[in-house]
Amino acid sequence: VPEGAPAGEYRGTLTISAAGAPERRVAVVLTVWDFALPDTPTSRTAFGIWGSCIAYAHQVKPDTRQYRELMARYYVAQLEHRISAIEPPLPLNSPEVGRYLNDPRVTAFMIPYSDDTWQMRANVDRCRKNGWLQKAYFYPVDEPSSAESYALLKERADRIHAIDRSLKVTSPFYRGPEFPTDKTVYELLDGYVNLWCPNIQYLDLQAMQAKRAKGEEVWWYPTGQIPPYPTFTLNHADGVDHRILMWMQKLYDVQGLLYWASTWWAPAVIKDVWENLATVPEIDPNIYGVGSLFYPGSKVGLAGPVGSIRLECIRDGLEDFDYLTLLERKIGAENTKAMVRRLVRGMTDYEHSPRRLQMMRRQIARLLQQA
């Protein structure tokens, strides 16, 4: 709904036609509330866009004009769903990257790590000069578990913080250290990581509260789960499972959401993701849609992405988070959390009825438009 649309009830008719089927007409009633969501989403996000999969599915070569145009279309499509990509579609030293990073819908992006400190410093200086640094973070090591990966992360974090101690460093993790130690991952990475991003199954609420008290950020990510945990796979019965995670974010004071991929189409094993969504068969052939929130439009004659229903549910969830943030400012954090608890009782115990979730969202909307 456009921000300036007058509040009220709007009615219309949707006509649906398809080859070989009778035409259907459906009555539509739309309620426009008397408040607006912020241009900048209140949940930070970082979803990966895998260019190699896009190039494969659209049959274009990397580093061509067609490839760059496709990457930009997928990037913008994510933004239109209130989701920032892990990286912009252009290098940070590109004179045109500002048209992406200046977009108020962008909440986060990664500055590439390099052993060349001069190059990293140049990227940091450019981001600071252009007002982008508050959105930026480094992601030098993924999911550390071995002694070697911890040592590498600490070495790289030291190199980053030698440029500026306040720079954000994240390293998502889904398990603890797999080497002899009497410390937890939260203790081992203290002083090196300041943007914490555990898997939703590995969230330590007490540890995260201590990190927030120090002024550090807390995100999380849902990778590899199937029911009863909420996640973004097709192994769920309804769209609430793809949306409830953002209500949990507000309940547990999680500030951001990371997801490793929206375009993972496993080109080595899947010839057509429209027909086969077992995207991680080497891990589990019975999990569907992992890392895949878009379909390549090449199958239906489009030079760009086709969004999944799950992607629409995720967008609705991010808008739910915005609703809750606005409500928090109006009635306070604890009262807002009390409302969330009507839907969320725990990480695996939550409301599955779309109707009840929508009723709660309407109740919040009525509260928000009250004087």
Short mmCIF file of C-alpha atoms in Angstrom, two decimals:
data_model
loop_
_atom_site.label_atom_id
_atom_site.label_comp_id
_atom_site.label_asym_id
_atom_site.label_seq_id
_atom_site.Cartn_x
_atom_site.Cartn_y
_atom_site.Cartn_z
CA VAL A 1 0.00 0.00 0.00
CA PRO A 2 1.47 3.42 -0.91
CA GLU A 3 2.42 5.38 2.21
CA GLY A 4 0.06 8.26 1.43
CA ALA A 5 -3.03 6.12 0.76
CA PRO A 6 -6.02 7.31 2.83
CA ALA A 7 -6.98 4.94 5.61
CA GLY A 8 -10.19 2.99 5.22
CA GLU A 9 -11.74 -0.08 3.64
CA TYR A 10 -11.27 -0.75 -0.06
CA ARG A 11 -13.26 -3.30 -2.10
CA GLY A 12 -12.60 -4.84 -5.47
CA THR A 13 -12.76 -8.00 -7.53
CA LEU A 14 -9.95 -10.27 -8.62
CA THR A 15 -10.53 -12.21 -11.86
CA ILE A 16 -8.51 -15.40 -12.32
CA SER A 17 -8.28 -17.16 -15.67
CA ALA A 18 -6.19 -20.06 -16.88
CA ALA A 19 -6.14 -22.31 -19.90
CA GLY A 20 -8.54 -25.22 -19.59
CA ALA A 21 -10.27 -23.87 -16.47
CA PRO A 22 -13.37 -21.74 -15.91
CA GLU A 23 -12.84 -18.08 -15.05
CA ARG A 24 -13.20 -17.27 -11.35
CA ARG A 25 -14.04 -13.97 -9.69
CA VAL A 26 -13.03 -13.38 -6.09
CA ALA A 27 -14.18 -10.50 -3.91
CA VAL A 28 -11.31 -8.63 -2.23
CA VAL A 29 -11.57 -6.42 0.85
CA LEU A 30 -8.46 -4.44 1.86
CA THR A 31 -8.14 -2.47 5.09
CA VAL A 32 -5.65 0.40 5.00
CA TRP A 33 -4.53 1.42 8.48
CA ASP A 34 -3.79 4.98 9.55
CA PHE A 35 -0.05 4.50 10.10
CA ALA A 36 2.96 3.71 7.92
CA LEU A 37 5.81 1.26 8.26
CA PRO A 38 9.31 2.79 8.15
CA ASP A 39 11.20 2.89 4.85
CA THR A 40 14.14 1.27 6.64
CA PRO A 41 13.14 -2.12 8.12
CA THR A 42 13.69 -2.36 11.86
CA SER A 43 15.16 -5.86 11.62
CA ARG A 44 18.59 -6.00 10.03
CA THR A 45 18.95 -8.73 7.40
CA ALA A 46 21.62 -10.39 5.27
CA PHE A 47 20.55 -13.06 2.75
CA GLY A 48 23.09 -14.49 0.32
CA ILE A 49 22.59 -14.32 -3.45
CA TRP A 50 24.64 -16.98 -5.25
CA GLY A 51 25.69 -15.62 -8.62
CA SER A 52 27.00 -18.97 -9.84
CA CYS A 53 23.51 -20.47 -9.55
CA ILE A 54 21.94 -17.49 -11.31
CA ALA A 55 24.47 -17.71 -14.16
CA TYR A 56 23.79 -21.46 -14.51
CA ALA A 57 20.00 -21.18 -14.46
CA HIS A 58 19.86 -18.24 -16.87
CA GLN A 59 22.63 -19.60 -19.10
CA VAL A 60 24.82 -16.48 -18.96
CA LYS A 61 28.54 -16.12 -18.31
CA PRO A 62 29.81 -14.36 -15.19
CA ASP A 63 31.31 -10.89 -15.63
CA THR A 64 29.08 -10.08 -18.60
CA ARG A 65 26.56 -7.27 -18.88
CA GLN A 66 23.68 -9.79 -18.82
CA TYR A 67 25.04 -11.38 -15.64
CA ARG A 68 25.43 -8.02 -13.87
CA GLU A 69 21.91 -7.01 -14.84
CA LEU A 70 20.53 -10.30 -13.48
CA MET A 71 22.40 -9.91 -10.20
CA ALA A 72 20.96 -6.41 -9.81
CA ARG A 73 17.43 -7.69 -10.44
CA TYR A 74 17.73 -10.40 -7.80
CA TYR A 75 19.25 -7.89 -5.36
CA VAL A 76 16.41 -5.40 -5.87
CA ALA A 77 13.81 -8.18 -5.65
CA GLN A 78 15.13 -9.04 -2.17
CA LEU A 79 15.00 -5.38 -1.15
CA GLU A 80 11.38 -5.21 -2.29
CA HIS A 81 10.73 -7.94 0.29
CA ARG A 82 12.52 -5.87 3.00
CA ILE A 83 15.58 -8.16 2.80
CA SER A 84 19.14 -6.89 2.34
CA ALA A 85 21.68 -9.02 0.48
CA ILE A 86 24.96 -10.05 2.06
CA GLU A 87 26.79 -8.14 -0.70
CA PRO A 88 25.75 -5.39 -3.11
CA PRO A 89 25.67 -6.40 -6.80
CA LEU A 90 28.71 -4.20 -7.51
CA PRO A 91 32.16 -4.06 -5.85
CA LEU A 92 32.59 -1.48 -3.10
CA ASN A 93 35.11 0.43 -5.23
CA SER A 94 32.61 0.78 -8.08
CA PRO A 95 31.58 4.41 -8.71
CA GLU A 96 27.97 3.19 -9.05
CA VAL A 97 27.66 1.11 -5.86
CA GLY A 98 26.22 4.10 -4.00
CA ARG A 99 22.89 3.79 -5.77
CA TYR A 100 22.44 0.52 -3.88
CA LEU A 101 24.03 1.33 -0.52
CA ASN A 102 22.28 4.71 -0.24
CA ASP A 103 18.90 2.99 -0.55
CA PRO A 104 17.15 3.40 2.83
CA ARG A 105 15.81 -0.15 2.55
CA VAL A 106 19.36 -1.53 2.90
CA THR A 107 20.03 -2.40 6.53
CA ALA A 108 23.33 -4.30 6.23
CA PHE A 109 26.07 -5.38 3.84
CA MET A 110 29.43 -7.12 4.06
CA ILE A 111 32.80 -5.50 3.48
CA PRO A 112 34.94 -8.28 1.93
CA TYR A 113 37.78 -9.53 4.12
CA SER A 114 41.27 -9.38 2.60
CA ASP A 115 44.74 -10.20 3.91
CA ASP A 116 45.64 -6.92 2.19
CA THR A 117 45.03 -4.50 5.07
CA TRP A 118 45.46 -1.52 2.75
CA GLN A 119 42.56 -2.74 0.59
CA MET A 120 40.32 -3.28 3.62
CA ARG A 121 41.23 0.14 4.99
CA ALA A 122 40.37 1.74 1.64
CA ASN A 123 36.94 0.06 1.69
CA VAL A 124 36.34 1.13 5.29
CA ASP A 125 37.36 4.72 4.51
CA ARG A 126 35.04 4.83 1.49
CA CYS A 127 32.15 3.48 3.55
CA ARG A 128 32.81 6.00 6.32
CA LYS A 129 33.06 8.91 3.87
CA ASN A 130 29.74 7.99 2.25
CA GLY A 131 27.83 7.27 5.47
CA TRP A 132 27.56 3.52 4.89
CA LEU A 133 29.73 2.27 7.74
CA GLN A 134 26.85 1.89 10.22
CA LYS A 135 25.37 -0.73 7.87
CA ALA A 136 28.65 -2.57 7.27
CA TYR A 137 30.19 -5.67 8.83
CA PHE A 138 32.99 -8.16 8.14
CA TYR A 139 32.38 -11.91 7.83
CA PRO A 140 35.91 -13.38 7.82
CA VAL A 141 35.21 -17.03 8.79
CA ASP A 142 32.01 -19.07 8.54
CA GLU A 143 30.84 -21.46 11.28
CA PRO A 144 34.11 -22.04 13.16
CA SER A 145 34.44 -25.30 15.08
CA SER A 146 38.04 -26.55 14.84
CA ALA A 147 41.04 -25.09 16.62
CA GLU A 148 42.40 -24.00 13.24
CA SER A 149 39.23 -22.12 12.28
CA TYR A 150 39.14 -20.34 15.65
CA ALA A 151 42.78 -19.33 15.25
CA LEU A 152 42.11 -18.05 11.73
CA LEU A 153 39.08 -16.07 12.89
CA LYS A 154 41.03 -14.45 15.71
CA GLU A 155 43.90 -13.57 13.37
CA ARG A 156 41.55 -11.97 10.85
CA ALA A 157 39.48 -10.18 13.50
CA ASP A 158 42.69 -8.67 14.92
CA ARG A 159 43.64 -7.46 11.44
CA ILE A 160 40.20 -5.86 10.99
CA HIS A 161 40.15 -4.24 14.43
CA ALA A 162 43.64 -2.84 13.89
CA ILE A 163 41.96 -0.58 11.30
CA ASP A 164 39.20 0.49 13.67
CA ARG A 165 38.24 -1.20 16.93
CA SER A 166 34.55 -0.38 16.40
CA LEU A 167 34.22 -2.27 13.10
CA LYS A 168 31.59 -5.02 13.20
CA VAL A 169 32.83 -8.62 12.85
CA THR A 170 30.51 -11.62 12.66
CA SER A 171 31.09 -15.36 12.39
CA PRO A 172 27.87 -17.39 12.41
CA PHE A 173 28.03 -20.67 14.35
CA TYR A 174 25.77 -23.65 14.95
CA ARG A 175 27.86 -25.64 17.43
CA GLY A 176 30.56 -25.24 20.05
CA PRO A 177 34.31 -25.73 19.76
CA GLU A 178 35.35 -29.23 18.71
CA PHE A 179 38.69 -29.24 20.48
CA PRO A 180 39.69 -29.50 24.16
CA THR A 181 38.73 -26.31 26.02
CA ASP A 182 36.86 -25.32 29.15
CA LYS A 183 35.32 -22.29 27.41
CA THR A 184 32.13 -21.88 25.41
CA VAL A 185 32.03 -20.37 21.93
CA TYR A 186 30.67 -17.17 23.50
CA GLU A 187 33.73 -16.96 25.75
CA LEU A 188 36.27 -17.98 23.09
CA LEU A 189 35.11 -15.34 20.61
CA ASP A 190 34.72 -12.54 23.15
CA GLY A 191 36.74 -9.54 21.99
CA TYR A 192 36.92 -10.81 18.42
CA VAL A 193 33.26 -11.03 17.37
CA ASN A 194 30.92 -8.13 18.18
CA LEU A 195 28.03 -9.03 15.88
CA TRP A 196 26.89 -12.36 17.30
CA CYS A 197 25.00 -14.74 15.02
CA PRO A 198 24.23 -18.20 16.44
CA ASN A 199 21.94 -20.71 14.81
CA ILE A 200 18.44 -20.50 16.30
CA GLN A 201 18.97 -23.88 17.99
CA TYR A 202 22.18 -22.66 19.61
CA LEU A 203 20.94 -19.34 21.03
CA ASP A 204 22.06 -18.80 24.64
CA LEU A 205 19.71 -16.11 25.95
CA GLN A 206 21.81 -15.31 29.02
CA ALA A 207 25.03 -15.03 27.01
CA MET A 208 23.32 -12.85 24.41
CA GLN A 209 21.90 -10.55 27.07
CA ALA A 210 25.45 -10.01 28.34
CA LYS A 211 26.64 -9.21 24.79
CA ARG A 212 23.86 -6.67 24.26
CA ALA A 213 24.70 -5.06 27.62
CA LYS A 214 28.20 -4.40 26.20
CA GLY A 215 26.69 -2.65 23.19
CA GLU A 216 27.24 -5.57 20.81
CA GLU A 217 24.70 -6.76 18.24
CA VAL A 218 22.81 -10.05 18.36
CA TRP A 219 21.51 -11.75 15.20
CA TRP A 220 20.60 -15.35 14.45
CA TYR A 221 20.09 -17.66 11.50
CA PRO A 222 17.83 -20.61 10.63
CA THR A 223 19.82 -23.11 8.58
CA GLY A 224 19.22 -26.82 8.27
CA GLN A 225 16.23 -27.10 10.58
CA ILE A 226 13.08 -29.05 9.91
CA PRO A 227 10.03 -29.17 12.20
CA PRO A 228 9.53 -28.58 15.08
CA TYR A 229 11.86 -25.56 14.67
CA PRO A 230 10.66 -22.77 12.40
CA THR A 231 12.68 -22.27 9.25
CA PHE A 232 12.34 -21.42 5.55
CA THR A 233 12.08 -24.91 4.05
CA LEU A 234 9.11 -26.56 2.35
CA ASN A 235 8.99 -29.21 5.09
CA HIS A 236 6.43 -27.15 7.00
CA ALA A 237 2.68 -27.46 6.86
CA ASP A 238 1.80 -23.78 6.60
CA GLY A 239 3.22 -20.29 6.10
CA VAL A 240 3.19 -19.44 9.80
CA ASP A 241 6.38 -21.49 10.15
CA HIS A 242 8.19 -19.13 7.75
CA ARG A 243 6.88 -16.04 9.51
CA ILE A 244 6.84 -16.75 13.24
CA LEU A 245 10.63 -16.48 13.50
CA MET A 246 10.35 -12.67 13.36
CA TRP A 247 7.92 -12.68 16.29
CA MET A 248 10.48 -14.76 18.17
CA GLN A 249 13.11 -12.17 17.28
CA LYS A 250 11.17 -9.51 19.14
CA LEU A 251 10.52 -11.80 22.10
CA TYR A 252 14.20 -12.75 22.47
CA ASP A 253 15.66 -9.31 21.60
CA VAL A 254 17.36 -10.52 18.42
CA GLN A 255 18.24 -7.56 16.18
CA GLY A 256 19.02 -9.22 12.86
CA LEU A 257 18.43 -12.22 10.64
CA LEU A 258 20.97 -13.93 8.39
CA TYR A 259 20.28 -16.61 5.81
CA TRP A 260 23.00 -18.19 3.71
CA ALA A 261 21.25 -18.19 0.32
CA SER A 262 18.09 -17.29 -1.55
CA THR A 263 19.25 -18.66 -4.93
CA TRP A 264 20.93 -21.98 -4.12
CA TRP A 265 19.83 -24.28 -6.91
CA ALA A 266 22.60 -26.92 -6.57
CA PRO A 267 23.65 -26.82 -10.25
CA ALA A 268 25.85 -29.90 -9.89
CA VAL A 269 22.89 -32.15 -9.01
CA ILE A 270 19.66 -30.30 -9.89
CA LYS A 271 18.89 -29.59 -13.51
CA ASP A 272 15.57 -27.82 -12.90
CA VAL A 273 14.75 -26.36 -9.47
CA TRP A 274 11.14 -25.82 -10.60
CA GLU A 275 10.79 -29.60 -10.63
CA ASN A 276 13.15 -30.62 -7.82
CA LEU A 277 13.67 -28.57 -4.66
CA ALA A 278 15.85 -31.10 -2.80
CA THR A 279 18.61 -28.47 -2.85
CA VAL A 280 20.97 -30.15 -0.35
CA PRO A 281 20.74 -33.87 -1.28
CA GLU A 282 24.25 -34.50 -0.01
CA ILE A 283 23.08 -33.46 3.48
CA ASP A 284 19.50 -34.73 3.43
CA PRO A 285 17.49 -35.57 0.29
CA ASN A 286 14.26 -35.16 2.26
CA ILE A 287 14.69 -31.46 3.06
CA TYR A 288 13.25 -29.18 0.40
CA GLY A 289 13.94 -25.55 -0.45
CA VAL A 290 17.00 -24.98 1.73
CA GLY A 291 18.73 -21.83 0.49
CA SER A 292 16.15 -21.37 -2.28
CA LEU A 293 13.59 -18.58 -1.91
CA PHE A 294 13.54 -17.56 -5.58
CA TYR A 295 12.98 -19.53 -8.77
CA PRO A 296 14.92 -18.60 -11.92
CA GLY A 297 12.58 -16.77 -14.27
CA SER A 298 14.30 -18.26 -17.32
CA LYS A 299 11.93 -21.25 -17.06
CA VAL A 300 8.92 -18.97 -17.67
CA GLY A 301 10.49 -16.49 -20.06
CA LEU A 302 11.65 -13.86 -17.53
CA ALA A 303 15.14 -12.38 -17.30
CA GLY A 304 15.04 -12.24 -13.52
CA PRO A 305 13.65 -13.88 -10.39
CA VAL A 306 10.28 -15.38 -9.52
CA GLY A 307 9.55 -15.18 -5.80
CA SER A 308 8.33 -18.16 -3.81
CA ILE A 309 5.31 -18.10 -1.51
CA ARG A 310 7.80 -18.64 1.33
CA LEU A 311 9.50 -15.38 0.37
CA GLU A 312 6.17 -13.56 0.65
CA CYS A 313 5.66 -15.08 4.10
CA ILE A 314 9.14 -13.93 5.16
CA ARG A 315 8.35 -10.41 3.98
CA ASP A 316 5.12 -10.52 6.00
CA GLY A 317 7.15 -11.64 9.01
CA LEU A 318 9.58 -8.74 8.62
CA GLU A 319 6.60 -6.39 8.43
CA ASP A 320 5.26 -8.07 11.59
CA PHE A 321 8.58 -7.19 13.24
CA ASP A 322 8.11 -3.56 12.16
CA TYR A 323 4.58 -3.63 13.64
CA LEU A 324 6.01 -4.94 16.92
CA THR A 325 8.78 -2.33 16.96
CA LEU A 326 6.21 0.46 16.50
CA LEU A 327 4.06 -1.11 19.22
CA GLU A 328 7.07 -1.34 21.54
CA ARG A 329 7.54 2.42 21.23
CA LYS A 330 3.87 2.94 22.07
CA ILE A 331 3.20 0.53 24.95
CA GLY A 332 6.70 -0.54 26.03
CA ALA A 333 8.86 -3.61 25.51
CA GLU A 334 7.37 -5.83 28.22
CA ASN A 335 3.77 -5.20 27.18
CA THR A 336 4.72 -5.93 23.58
CA LYS A 337 6.42 -9.18 24.57
CA ALA A 338 3.32 -10.16 26.52
CA MET A 339 1.34 -9.93 23.28
CA VAL A 340 3.96 -11.96 21.40
CA ARG A 341 3.73 -14.69 24.05
CA ARG A 342 0.13 -15.28 23.00
CA LEU A 343 1.63 -16.76 19.82
CA VAL A 344 5.09 -17.91 20.97
CA ARG A 345 5.61 -20.13 23.99
CA GLY A 346 9.06 -21.39 23.03
CA MET A 347 11.34 -22.06 20.07
CA THR A 348 9.40 -25.21 19.16
CA ASP A 349 6.08 -24.35 20.79
CA TYR A 350 4.20 -21.69 18.87
CA GLU A 351 0.88 -20.93 17.25
CA HIS A 352 0.33 -22.61 13.87
CA SER A 353 -3.00 -21.04 12.98
CA PRO A 354 -2.67 -18.36 10.26
CA ARG A 355 -6.04 -16.98 11.34
CA ARG A 356 -4.88 -16.38 14.91
CA LEU A 357 -1.66 -14.76 13.75
CA GLN A 358 -3.61 -12.44 11.45
CA MET A 359 -6.02 -11.62 14.29
CA MET A 360 -3.07 -10.60 16.45
CA ARG A 361 -1.64 -8.43 13.66
CA ARG A 362 -5.02 -6.68 13.26
CA GLN A 363 -5.20 -6.11 17.01
CA ILE A 364 -1.74 -4.52 16.94
CA ALA A 365 -2.75 -2.37 13.95
CA ARG A 366 -5.76 -1.04 15.86
CA LEU A 367 -3.52 -0.14 18.80
CA LEU A 368 -1.02 1.61 16.50
CA GLN A 369 -3.58 3.86 14.87
CA GLN A 370 -5.06 4.99 18.18
CA ALA A 371 -4.16 8.56 19.15
#
